[in-house]
mmCIF file of C-alpha atoms in Angstrom:
data_model
loop_
_atom_site.group_PDB
_atom_site.id
_atom_site.type_symbol
_atom_site.label_atom_id
_atom_site.label_comp_id
_atom_site.label_asym_id
_atom_site.label_seq_id
_atom_site.Cartn_x
_atom_site.Cartn_y
_atom_site.Cartn_z
ATOM 1 C CA UNK A 1 21.337 9.668 -20.719
ATOM 2 C CA UNK A 2 19.495 7.767 -23.473
ATOM 3 C CA UNK A 3 16.163 8.320 -21.748
ATOM 4 C CA UNK A 4 16.773 12.065 -21.481
ATOM 5 C CA UNK A 5 17.727 12.205 -25.161
ATOM 6 C CA UNK A 6 14.574 10.319 -26.159
ATOM 7 C CA UNK A 7 12.445 12.646 -24.046
ATOM 8 C CA UNK A 8 14.001 15.666 -25.772
ATOM 9 C CA UNK A 9 13.401 14.152 -29.220
ATOM 10 C CA UNK A 10 9.720 13.569 -28.411
ATOM 11 C CA UNK A 11 9.327 17.177 -27.315
ATOM 12 C CA UNK A 12 11.033 18.434 -30.470
ATOM 13 C CA UNK A 13 8.901 16.235 -32.746
ATOM 14 C CA UNK A 14 5.720 17.456 -31.082
ATOM 15 C CA UNK A 15 6.799 21.060 -31.536
ATOM 16 C CA UNK A 16 7.583 20.483 -35.238
ATOM 17 C CA UNK A 17 4.199 18.847 -35.813
ATOM 18 C CA UNK A 18 2.414 21.713 -34.064
ATOM 19 C CA UNK A 19 4.376 24.327 -36.012
ATOM 20 C CA UNK A 20 3.587 22.691 -39.364
ATOM 21 C CA UNK A 21 -0.090 22.302 -38.434
ATOM 22 C CA UNK A 22 -0.278 25.972 -37.488
ATOM 23 C CA UNK A 23 1.354 27.019 -40.763
ATOM 24 C CA UNK A 24 -0.971 24.882 -42.889
ATOM 25 C CA UNK A 25 -4.113 26.189 -41.186
ATOM 26 C CA UNK A 26 -3.204 29.873 -41.118
ATOM 27 C CA UNK A 27 -1.054 30.312 -44.217
ATOM 28 C CA UNK A 28 -2.240 27.695 -46.695
ATOM 29 C CA UNK A 29 -5.911 27.188 -45.876
ATOM 30 C CA UNK A 30 -6.982 30.517 -44.360
ATOM 31 C CA UNK A 31 -4.349 32.555 -46.230
ATOM 32 C CA UNK A 32 -3.675 34.643 -43.111
ATOM 33 C CA UNK A 33 -0.082 35.734 -42.506
ATOM 34 C CA UNK A 34 0.152 37.164 -39.019
ATOM 35 C CA UNK A 35 3.107 35.652 -37.124
ATOM 36 C CA UNK A 36 1.866 36.799 -33.710
ATOM 37 C CA UNK A 37 -1.541 35.128 -34.111
ATOM 38 C CA UNK A 38 0.113 32.041 -35.585
ATOM 39 C CA UNK A 39 2.444 31.700 -32.588
ATOM 40 C CA UNK A 40 -0.407 32.150 -30.115
ATOM 41 C CA UNK A 41 -2.361 29.471 -31.942
ATOM 42 C CA UNK A 42 0.713 27.226 -31.984
ATOM 43 C CA UNK A 43 1.207 27.219 -28.217
ATOM 44 C CA UNK A 44 -2.536 27.095 -27.530
ATOM 45 C CA UNK A 45 -2.838 24.074 -29.807
ATOM 46 C CA UNK A 46 0.028 22.274 -28.054
ATOM 47 C CA UNK A 47 -1.562 23.017 -24.689
ATOM 48 C CA UNK A 48 -5.019 21.758 -25.714
ATOM 49 C CA UNK A 49 -3.668 18.513 -27.187
ATOM 50 C CA UNK A 50 -1.475 17.915 -24.139
ATOM 51 C CA UNK A 51 -4.419 18.564 -21.806
ATOM 52 C CA UNK A 52 -6.828 16.250 -23.653
ATOM 53 C CA UNK A 53 -4.346 13.384 -23.894
ATOM 54 C CA UNK A 54 -3.245 13.877 -20.311
ATOM 55 C CA UNK A 55 -6.881 13.829 -19.161
ATOM 56 C CA UNK A 56 -7.564 10.666 -21.132
ATOM 57 C CA UNK A 57 -4.393 9.144 -19.713
ATOM 58 C CA UNK A 58 -5.199 10.049 -16.107
ATOM 59 C CA UNK A 59 -8.844 8.932 -16.248
ATOM 60 C CA UNK A 60 -7.725 5.345 -16.795
ATOM 61 C CA UNK A 61 -5.106 5.362 -14.047
ATOM 62 C CA UNK A 62 -6.226 7.675 -11.239
ATOM 63 C CA UNK A 63 -8.232 4.937 -9.545
ATOM 64 C CA UNK A 64 -5.117 2.754 -9.405
ATOM 65 C CA UNK A 65 -2.630 5.500 -8.598
ATOM 66 C CA UNK A 66 -0.729 3.671 -5.907
ATOM 67 C CA UNK A 67 -0.456 0.360 -7.780
ATOM 68 C CA UNK A 68 0.523 2.176 -10.958
ATOM 69 C CA UNK A 69 3.491 3.767 -9.212
ATOM 70 C CA UNK A 70 4.898 0.274 -8.719
ATOM 71 C CA UNK A 71 4.188 -0.843 -12.311
ATOM 72 C CA UNK A 72 5.404 2.100 -14.393
ATOM 73 C CA UNK A 73 7.874 4.739 -13.357
ATOM 74 C CA UNK A 74 7.142 8.439 -13.801
ATOM 75 C CA UNK A 75 9.564 8.586 -16.751
ATOM 76 C CA UNK A 76 7.792 5.705 -18.501
ATOM 77 C CA UNK A 77 4.413 7.379 -18.049
ATOM 78 C CA UNK A 78 5.773 10.645 -19.476
ATOM 79 C CA UNK A 79 7.084 8.744 -22.506
ATOM 80 C CA UNK A 80 3.662 7.203 -23.067
ATOM 81 C CA UNK A 81 2.020 10.617 -22.785
ATOM 82 C CA UNK A 82 4.358 12.328 -25.246
ATOM 83 C CA UNK A 83 4.306 9.304 -27.548
ATOM 84 C CA UNK A 84 0.537 9.613 -27.785
ATOM 85 C CA UNK A 85 0.908 13.329 -28.449
ATOM 86 C CA UNK A 86 3.254 12.557 -31.348
ATOM 87 C CA UNK A 87 0.762 10.108 -32.828
ATOM 88 C CA UNK A 88 -2.174 12.522 -32.522
ATOM 89 C CA UNK A 89 -0.300 15.524 -33.906
ATOM 90 C CA UNK A 90 1.185 13.410 -36.671
ATOM 91 C CA UNK A 91 -2.290 12.271 -37.651
ATOM 92 C CA UNK A 92 -3.640 15.817 -37.662
ATOM 93 C CA UNK A 93 -0.659 17.018 -39.701
ATOM 94 C CA UNK A 94 -1.012 14.301 -42.343
ATOM 95 C CA UNK A 95 -4.769 14.830 -42.520
ATOM 96 C CA UNK A 96 -4.392 18.541 -43.192
ATOM 97 C CA UNK A 97 -1.781 17.905 -45.902
ATOM 98 C CA UNK A 98 -3.941 15.337 -47.676
ATOM 99 C CA UNK A 99 -7.107 17.437 -47.511
ATOM 100 C CA UNK A 100 -5.194 20.510 -48.636
ATOM 101 C CA UNK A 101 -3.701 18.770 -51.669
ATOM 102 C CA UNK A 102 -6.664 16.538 -52.517
ATOM 103 C CA UNK A 103 -8.013 17.254 -56.018
ATOM 104 C CA UNK A 104 -10.872 14.794 -56.302
ATOM 105 C CA UNK A 105 -13.482 12.840 -54.373
ATOM 106 C CA UNK A 106 -11.546 9.590 -54.820
ATOM 107 C CA UNK A 107 -8.468 10.997 -53.093
ATOM 108 C CA UNK A 108 -10.606 12.409 -50.283
ATOM 109 C CA UNK A 109 -12.289 9.034 -49.732
ATOM 110 C CA UNK A 110 -8.943 7.239 -49.806
ATOM 111 C CA UNK A 111 -7.499 9.619 -47.291
ATOM 112 C CA UNK A 112 -10.590 9.333 -45.090
ATOM 113 C CA UNK A 113 -10.091 5.568 -45.061
ATOM 114 C CA UNK A 114 -6.425 5.940 -44.151
ATOM 115 C CA UNK A 115 -7.362 8.447 -41.458
ATOM 116 C CA UNK A 116 -9.889 5.999 -39.998
ATOM 117 C CA UNK A 117 -7.216 3.299 -39.901
ATOM 118 C CA UNK A 118 -4.813 5.703 -38.222
ATOM 119 C CA UNK A 119 -7.399 6.633 -35.582
ATOM 120 C CA UNK A 120 -8.079 2.941 -35.012
ATOM 121 C CA UNK A 121 -4.353 2.365 -34.477
ATOM 122 C CA UNK A 122 -4.258 5.183 -31.912
ATOM 123 C CA UNK A 123 -7.214 3.743 -30.009
ATOM 124 C CA UNK A 124 -5.725 0.259 -30.210
ATOM 125 C CA UNK A 125 -2.444 1.571 -28.800
ATOM 126 C CA UNK A 126 -4.305 3.197 -25.936
ATOM 127 C CA UNK A 127 -6.295 -0.004 -25.295
ATOM 128 C CA UNK A 128 -3.093 -2.053 -25.391
ATOM 129 C CA UNK A 129 -1.491 0.262 -22.852
ATOM 130 C CA UNK A 130 -4.537 0.049 -20.563
ATOM 131 C CA UNK A 131 -4.694 -3.740 -20.930
ATOM 132 C CA UNK A 132 -0.975 -4.084 -20.173
ATOM 133 C CA UNK A 133 -1.324 -1.827 -17.145
ATOM 134 C CA UNK A 134 -4.237 -3.912 -15.856
ATOM 135 C CA UNK A 135 -2.349 -7.176 -16.294
ATOM 136 C CA UNK A 136 0.766 -5.801 -14.633
ATOM 137 C CA UNK A 137 -1.268 -4.586 -11.659
ATOM 138 C CA UNK A 138 -2.976 -7.993 -11.391
ATOM 139 C CA UNK A 139 0.446 -9.632 -11.417
ATOM 140 C CA UNK A 140 1.682 -7.222 -8.753
ATOM 141 C CA UNK A 141 -1.427 -7.876 -6.660
ATOM 142 C CA UNK A 142 -0.888 -11.617 -6.943
ATOM 143 C CA UNK A 143 2.760 -11.286 -5.922
ATOM 144 C CA UNK A 144 1.741 -9.228 -2.898
ATOM 145 C CA UNK A 145 -0.888 -11.788 -1.921
ATOM 146 C CA UNK A 146 1.661 -14.603 -2.225
ATOM 147 C CA UNK A 147 4.015 -12.586 -0.039
ATOM 148 C CA UNK A 148 1.232 -12.095 2.495
ATOM 149 C CA UNK A 149 0.519 -15.829 2.513
ATOM 150 C CA UNK A 150 4.204 -16.478 3.122
ATOM 151 C CA UNK A 151 4.087 -14.108 6.092
ATOM 152 C CA UNK A 152 0.986 -15.891 7.338
ATOM 153 C CA UNK A 153 2.771 -19.252 7.071
ATOM 154 C CA UNK A 154 5.743 -17.781 8.914
ATOM 155 C CA UNK A 155 3.436 -16.536 11.672
ATOM 156 C CA UNK A 156 1.995 -20.030 12.060
ATOM 157 C CA UNK A 157 5.532 -21.383 12.274
ATOM 158 C CA UNK A 158 6.256 -18.916 15.081
ATOM 159 C CA UNK A 159 3.204 -20.136 16.975
ATOM 160 C CA UNK A 160 4.271 -23.739 16.401
ATOM 161 C CA UNK A 161 7.758 -22.936 17.666
ATOM 162 C CA UNK A 162 6.234 -21.397 20.771
ATOM 163 C CA UNK A 163 4.314 -24.623 21.351
ATOM 164 C CA UNK A 164 7.528 -26.626 20.969
ATOM 165 C CA UNK A 165 9.205 -24.391 23.542
ATOM 166 C CA UNK A 166 6.335 -24.917 25.950
ATOM 167 C CA UNK A 167 6.536 -28.675 25.441
ATOM 168 C CA UNK A 168 10.264 -28.615 26.154
ATOM 169 C CA UNK A 169 9.812 -26.471 29.282
ATOM 170 C CA UNK A 170 6.998 -28.704 30.478
ATOM 171 C CA UNK A 171 9.216 -31.798 30.118
ATOM 172 C CA UNK A 172 11.990 -30.078 32.075
ATOM 173 C CA UNK A 173 9.575 -29.168 34.892
ATOM 174 C CA UNK A 174 8.360 -32.766 35.149
ATOM 175 C CA UNK A 175 11.954 -34.013 35.226
ATOM 176 C CA UNK A 176 12.772 -31.587 38.037
ATOM 177 C CA UNK A 177 9.740 -32.672 40.041
ATOM 178 C CA UNK A 178 10.675 -36.294 39.508
ATOM 179 C CA UNK A 179 14.168 -35.617 40.868
ATOM 180 C CA UNK A 180 12.859 -34.015 44.058
ATOM 181 C CA UNK A 181 10.377 -36.851 44.598
ATOM 182 C CA UNK A 182 12.963 -39.590 44.070
ATOM 183 C CA UNK A 183 15.295 -37.894 46.575
ATOM 184 C CA UNK A 184 12.346 -37.393 48.928
ATOM 185 C CA UNK A 185 13.417 -33.775 49.270
ATOM 186 C CA UNK A 186 9.907 -32.511 49.955
ATOM 187 C CA UNK A 187 10.908 -29.174 51.448
ATOM 188 C CA UNK A 188 12.814 -28.230 48.290
ATOM 189 C CA UNK A 189 10.002 -29.681 46.221
ATOM 190 C CA UNK A 190 7.513 -27.399 47.965
ATOM 191 C CA UNK A 191 9.740 -24.362 47.505
ATOM 192 C CA UNK A 192 10.403 -25.192 43.841
ATOM 193 C CA UNK A 193 6.714 -25.753 43.168
ATOM 194 C CA UNK A 194 5.492 -22.499 44.712
ATOM 195 C CA UNK A 195 8.411 -20.296 43.650
ATOM 196 C CA UNK A 196 9.146 -21.561 40.135
ATOM 197 C CA UNK A 197 6.396 -23.808 38.824
ATOM 198 C CA UNK A 198 3.461 -21.683 39.991
ATOM 199 C CA UNK A 199 5.091 -18.472 38.795
ATOM 200 C CA UNK A 200 5.767 -19.955 35.357
ATOM 201 C CA UNK A 201 2.280 -21.483 35.245
ATOM 202 C CA UNK A 202 0.570 -18.197 36.108
ATOM 203 C CA UNK A 203 2.594 -16.286 33.538
ATOM 204 C CA UNK A 204 1.875 -18.928 30.908
ATOM 205 C CA UNK A 205 -1.809 -18.920 31.812
ATOM 206 C CA UNK A 206 -2.005 -15.155 31.424
ATOM 207 C CA UNK A 207 -0.384 -15.067 27.988
ATOM 208 C CA UNK A 208 -2.423 -18.057 26.770
ATOM 209 C CA UNK A 209 -5.618 -16.453 28.046
ATOM 210 C CA UNK A 210 -4.778 -13.246 26.212
ATOM 211 C CA UNK A 211 -3.810 -15.011 23.004
ATOM 212 C CA UNK A 212 -6.984 -17.090 23.165
ATOM 213 C CA UNK A 213 -8.940 -13.861 22.643
ATOM 214 C CA UNK A 214 -7.569 -13.815 19.089
ATOM 215 C CA UNK A 215 -9.995 -16.664 18.457
ATOM 216 C CA UNK A 216 -12.635 -13.951 18.040
ATOM 217 C CA UNK A 217 -10.858 -12.889 14.831
ATOM 218 C CA UNK A 218 -12.462 -15.005 12.099
ATOM 219 C CA UNK A 219 -10.281 -13.641 9.282
ATOM 220 C CA UNK A 220 -7.511 -16.254 9.070
ATOM 221 C CA UNK A 221 -4.651 -14.142 7.623
ATOM 222 C CA UNK A 222 -5.355 -11.313 10.065
ATOM 223 C CA UNK A 223 -5.445 -13.758 12.975
ATOM 224 C CA UNK A 224 -2.093 -15.151 11.827
ATOM 225 C CA UNK A 225 -0.477 -11.711 11.710
ATOM 226 C CA UNK A 226 -1.851 -10.776 15.132
ATOM 227 C CA UNK A 227 -0.752 -14.087 16.664
ATOM 228 C CA UNK A 228 2.726 -13.771 15.209
ATOM 229 C CA UNK A 229 3.225 -10.198 16.435
ATOM 230 C CA UNK A 230 1.859 -10.915 19.911
ATOM 231 C CA UNK A 231 4.055 -14.007 20.305
ATOM 232 C CA UNK A 232 7.020 -11.944 19.126
ATOM 233 C CA UNK A 233 6.214 -9.206 21.650
ATOM 234 C CA UNK A 234 5.912 -11.773 24.447
ATOM 235 C CA UNK A 235 9.250 -13.306 23.455
ATOM 236 C CA UNK A 236 10.789 -9.823 23.740
ATOM 237 C CA UNK A 237 9.552 -9.612 27.360
ATOM 238 C CA UNK A 238 6.863 -7.078 26.480
ATOM 239 C CA UNK A 239 3.733 -7.042 28.609
ATOM 240 C CA UNK A 240 0.917 -7.844 26.189
ATOM 241 C CA UNK A 241 -2.740 -6.960 26.747
ATOM 242 C CA UNK A 242 -5.455 -8.013 24.275
ATOM 243 C CA UNK A 243 -9.097 -6.929 24.373
ATOM 244 C CA UNK A 244 -11.417 -8.508 21.792
ATOM 245 C CA UNK A 245 -14.872 -9.161 23.206
ATOM 246 C CA UNK A 246 -16.820 -9.948 20.023
ATOM 247 C CA UNK A 247 -16.244 -11.967 16.869
ATOM 248 C CA UNK A 248 -14.795 -10.112 13.877
ATOM 249 C CA UNK A 249 -16.072 -11.757 10.695
ATOM 250 C CA UNK A 250 -15.388 -9.088 8.092
ATOM 251 C CA UNK A 251 -13.786 -5.694 7.617
ATOM 252 C CA UNK A 252 -14.368 -3.284 4.722
ATOM 253 C CA UNK A 253 -10.790 -3.550 3.456
ATOM 254 C CA UNK A 254 -8.896 -6.100 1.385
ATOM 255 C CA UNK A 255 -7.119 -8.821 3.361
ATOM 256 C CA UNK A 256 -3.767 -7.863 1.856
ATOM 257 C CA UNK A 257 -4.019 -4.180 2.767
ATOM 258 C CA UNK A 258 -5.489 -4.828 6.211
ATOM 259 C CA UNK A 259 -2.718 -7.265 7.171
ATOM 260 C CA UNK A 260 -0.109 -4.908 5.759
ATOM 261 C CA UNK A 261 -1.393 -1.930 7.763
ATOM 262 C CA UNK A 262 -1.828 -3.838 11.031
ATOM 263 C CA UNK A 263 1.580 -5.469 10.593
ATOM 264 C CA UNK A 264 3.286 -2.092 10.164
ATOM 265 C CA UNK A 265 1.507 -0.576 13.174
ATOM 266 C CA UNK A 266 2.369 -3.536 15.415
ATOM 267 C CA UNK A 267 5.998 -3.603 14.266
ATOM 268 C CA UNK A 268 6.311 0.081 15.133
ATOM 269 C CA UNK A 269 4.623 -0.511 18.494
ATOM 270 C CA UNK A 270 6.996 -3.358 19.387
ATOM 271 C CA UNK A 271 10.036 -1.337 18.339
ATOM 272 C CA UNK A 272 8.957 1.696 20.370
ATOM 273 C CA UNK A 273 7.975 -0.336 23.443
ATOM 274 C CA UNK A 274 11.381 -2.014 23.594
ATOM 275 C CA UNK A 275 12.969 1.399 24.158
ATOM 276 C CA UNK A 276 11.076 1.906 27.442
ATOM 277 C CA UNK A 277 11.896 0.567 30.946
ATOM 278 C CA UNK A 278 8.517 -1.182 31.236
ATOM 279 C CA UNK A 279 7.535 -2.212 27.691
ATOM 280 C CA UNK A 280 3.830 -2.749 27.150
ATOM 281 C CA UNK A 281 1.526 -3.198 24.161
ATOM 282 C CA UNK A 282 -2.260 -3.113 24.151
ATOM 283 C CA UNK A 283 -4.331 -4.423 21.254
ATOM 284 C CA UNK A 284 -8.060 -3.888 20.995
ATOM 285 C CA UNK A 285 -10.560 -4.692 18.241
ATOM 286 C CA UNK A 286 -14.058 -3.303 18.719
ATOM 287 C CA UNK A 287 -16.810 -4.113 16.190
ATOM 288 C CA UNK A 288 -19.528 -1.480 16.426
ATOM 289 C CA UNK A 289 -22.727 -0.895 14.503
ATOM 290 C CA UNK A 290 -21.335 0.814 11.418
ATOM 291 C CA UNK A 291 -17.556 0.302 11.690
ATOM 292 C CA UNK A 292 -14.678 -1.723 13.111
ATOM 293 C CA UNK A 293 -12.154 -0.039 15.406
ATOM 294 C CA UNK A 294 -8.560 -1.271 15.772
ATOM 295 C CA UNK A 295 -6.657 0.202 18.729
ATOM 296 C CA UNK A 296 -2.908 -0.297 19.162
ATOM 297 C CA UNK A 297 -1.288 1.362 22.164
ATOM 298 C CA UNK A 298 2.301 1.037 23.310
ATOM 299 C CA UNK A 299 4.602 2.516 25.903
ATOM 300 C CA UNK A 300 6.982 5.110 24.496
ATOM 301 C CA UNK A 301 9.919 7.199 25.604
ATOM 302 C CA UNK A 302 9.675 10.835 26.617
ATOM 303 C CA UNK A 303 11.509 11.973 23.486
ATOM 304 C CA UNK A 304 8.831 11.177 20.935
ATOM 305 C CA UNK A 305 9.055 13.140 17.660
ATOM 306 C CA UNK A 306 6.039 15.200 16.527
ATOM 307 C CA UNK A 307 3.283 13.236 14.851
ATOM 308 C CA UNK A 308 3.646 15.066 11.524
ATOM 309 C CA UNK A 309 7.310 14.042 11.424
ATOM 310 C CA UNK A 310 6.435 10.355 11.740
ATOM 311 C CA UNK A 311 4.392 10.492 8.549
ATOM 312 C CA UNK A 312 7.180 12.035 6.453
ATOM 313 C CA UNK A 313 8.913 9.763 3.950
ATOM 314 C CA UNK A 314 12.419 8.828 5.023
ATOM 315 C CA UNK A 315 12.008 9.952 8.630
ATOM 316 C CA UNK A 316 13.100 7.407 11.239
ATOM 317 C CA UNK A 317 14.576 7.458 14.716
ATOM 318 C CA UNK A 318 16.839 4.612 13.558
ATOM 319 C CA UNK A 319 18.537 6.485 10.740
ATOM 320 C CA UNK A 320 17.950 7.885 7.288
ATOM 321 C CA UNK A 321 15.753 6.302 4.608
ATOM 322 C CA UNK A 322 14.105 3.847 6.991
ATOM 323 C CA UNK A 323 10.868 5.600 7.860
ATOM 324 C CA UNK A 324 8.543 4.287 5.163
ATOM 325 C CA UNK A 325 5.958 2.356 7.219
ATOM 326 C CA UNK A 326 3.624 5.073 8.495
ATOM 327 C CA UNK A 327 3.779 7.191 5.299
ATOM 328 C CA UNK A 328 2.831 4.098 3.293
ATOM 329 C CA UNK A 329 -0.054 3.402 5.649
ATOM 330 C CA UNK A 330 -1.307 6.973 5.305
ATOM 331 C CA UNK A 331 -1.007 6.939 1.504
ATOM 332 C CA UNK A 332 -2.702 3.535 1.234
ATOM 333 C CA UNK A 333 -5.671 4.684 3.309
ATOM 334 C CA UNK A 334 -5.974 8.063 1.551
ATOM 335 C CA UNK A 335 -5.792 6.556 -1.952
ATOM 336 C CA UNK A 336 -7.955 3.461 -1.620
ATOM 337 C CA UNK A 337 -10.120 3.697 1.489
ATOM 338 C CA UNK A 338 -11.951 7.008 1.974
ATOM 339 C CA UNK A 339 -14.203 5.237 4.480
ATOM 340 C CA UNK A 340 -11.208 4.496 6.762
ATOM 341 C CA UNK A 341 -9.442 6.866 9.141
ATOM 342 C CA UNK A 342 -6.195 6.599 11.101
ATOM 343 C CA UNK A 343 -5.964 8.696 14.245
ATOM 344 C CA UNK A 344 -2.681 9.069 16.147
ATOM 345 C CA UNK A 345 -2.395 10.303 19.731
ATOM 346 C CA UNK A 346 0.534 10.758 22.116
ATOM 347 C CA UNK A 347 0.086 11.046 25.882
ATOM 348 C CA UNK A 348 3.354 12.535 27.219
ATOM 349 C CA UNK A 349 2.292 12.159 30.846
ATOM 350 C CA UNK A 350 1.391 8.468 30.603
ATOM 351 C CA UNK A 351 4.172 7.995 28.013
ATOM 352 C CA UNK A 352 1.900 6.097 25.623
ATOM 353 C CA UNK A 353 1.525 6.180 21.849
ATOM 354 C CA UNK A 354 -1.837 5.159 20.396
ATOM 355 C CA UNK A 355 -3.034 4.454 16.865
ATOM 356 C CA UNK A 356 -6.761 4.131 16.170
ATOM 357 C CA UNK A 357 -7.798 2.715 12.807
ATOM 358 C CA UNK A 358 -11.515 3.141 12.134
ATOM 359 C CA UNK A 359 -12.946 1.296 9.128
ATOM 360 C CA UNK A 360 -16.577 1.990 8.308
ATOM 361 C CA UNK A 361 -18.680 -0.790 6.831
ATOM 362 C CA UNK A 362 -19.057 -0.543 3.053
ATOM 363 C CA UNK A 363 -20.948 -3.027 0.912
ATOM 364 C CA UNK A 364 -18.978 -5.248 -1.500
ATOM 365 C CA UNK A 365 -15.585 -4.141 -0.082
ATOM 366 C CA UNK A 366 -15.289 -6.388 2.969
ATOM 367 C CA UNK A 367 -12.550 -8.763 4.003
ATOM 368 C CA UNK A 368 -14.587 -11.854 4.681
ATOM 369 C CA UNK A 369 -14.110 -14.992 6.730
ATOM 370 C CA UNK A 370 -10.890 -16.859 5.794
#
């Protein structure tokens, strides 16, 4: 309620300033009394001032559009815009009054000095706003990076927990073998070894061999995210396939954004695969001459919504107001990475859902080793 009232007051003040400016120019200075022309000038003047201030405002923020949305709300940005309009129109209004009523050179010089101070205050206010916006975005970026490091630490903890589980299972297997040997029950020992131990060993060998391919990823946070998601998928009894044949040292995207995008895509893949009778996830990273290609494919059900629906805010097969992952990925890529492209394909016959993220190499914008 208070915000709406303040917004209305700012609009009213701007209109009063514009009306007085129009009257001074047309009636007092030019001695022209034509209401129709005066009204046209009034609204044209308001439009020009609003356009110039809005352009100045947007030039400093359009490159950081997405981050700015998290720092200042739309209402706050509108207040800043109309506040600047009030200052500019107020300065023009006072200048016209002083110059109209000035009777000597001394008064004109004094007013010119005051006008210069006023202009300096306006520019200082704009600089202060820009500086505050920059600092707030740096703070937000730091908080996001800390959050990403926490996720990376959590992913390492998941891998460590998996190693503890393996150690526990290995101890149990040795204890079982010891029991058969002490009882000299060699027939059961042979059956247990071939039926249980070999099966477990082969399965463990396969998953370890696949996870070992993540060693080609030389970007530590990305490797942590991939390891965590693949271990999670394996724990959910999802068949995991990994194909990374060459080392990946750098990608033309910030570590934070890359891990965020890949994390969202893998989370969606795991969630969709779990809804199928034979859940499967395939991960491929292919460095080529001028780009890096990330491929994430998962099994999906027959009732897959249209692709355009998946990228709508709020859409989710799990309920309302939950579908924010893919729209955020699309917005992040569109706003910050014109050299990146996300392609989505659905194969209804094979019942697979595939996301291909292509990131072209760009100088000075790479996620480097570590």
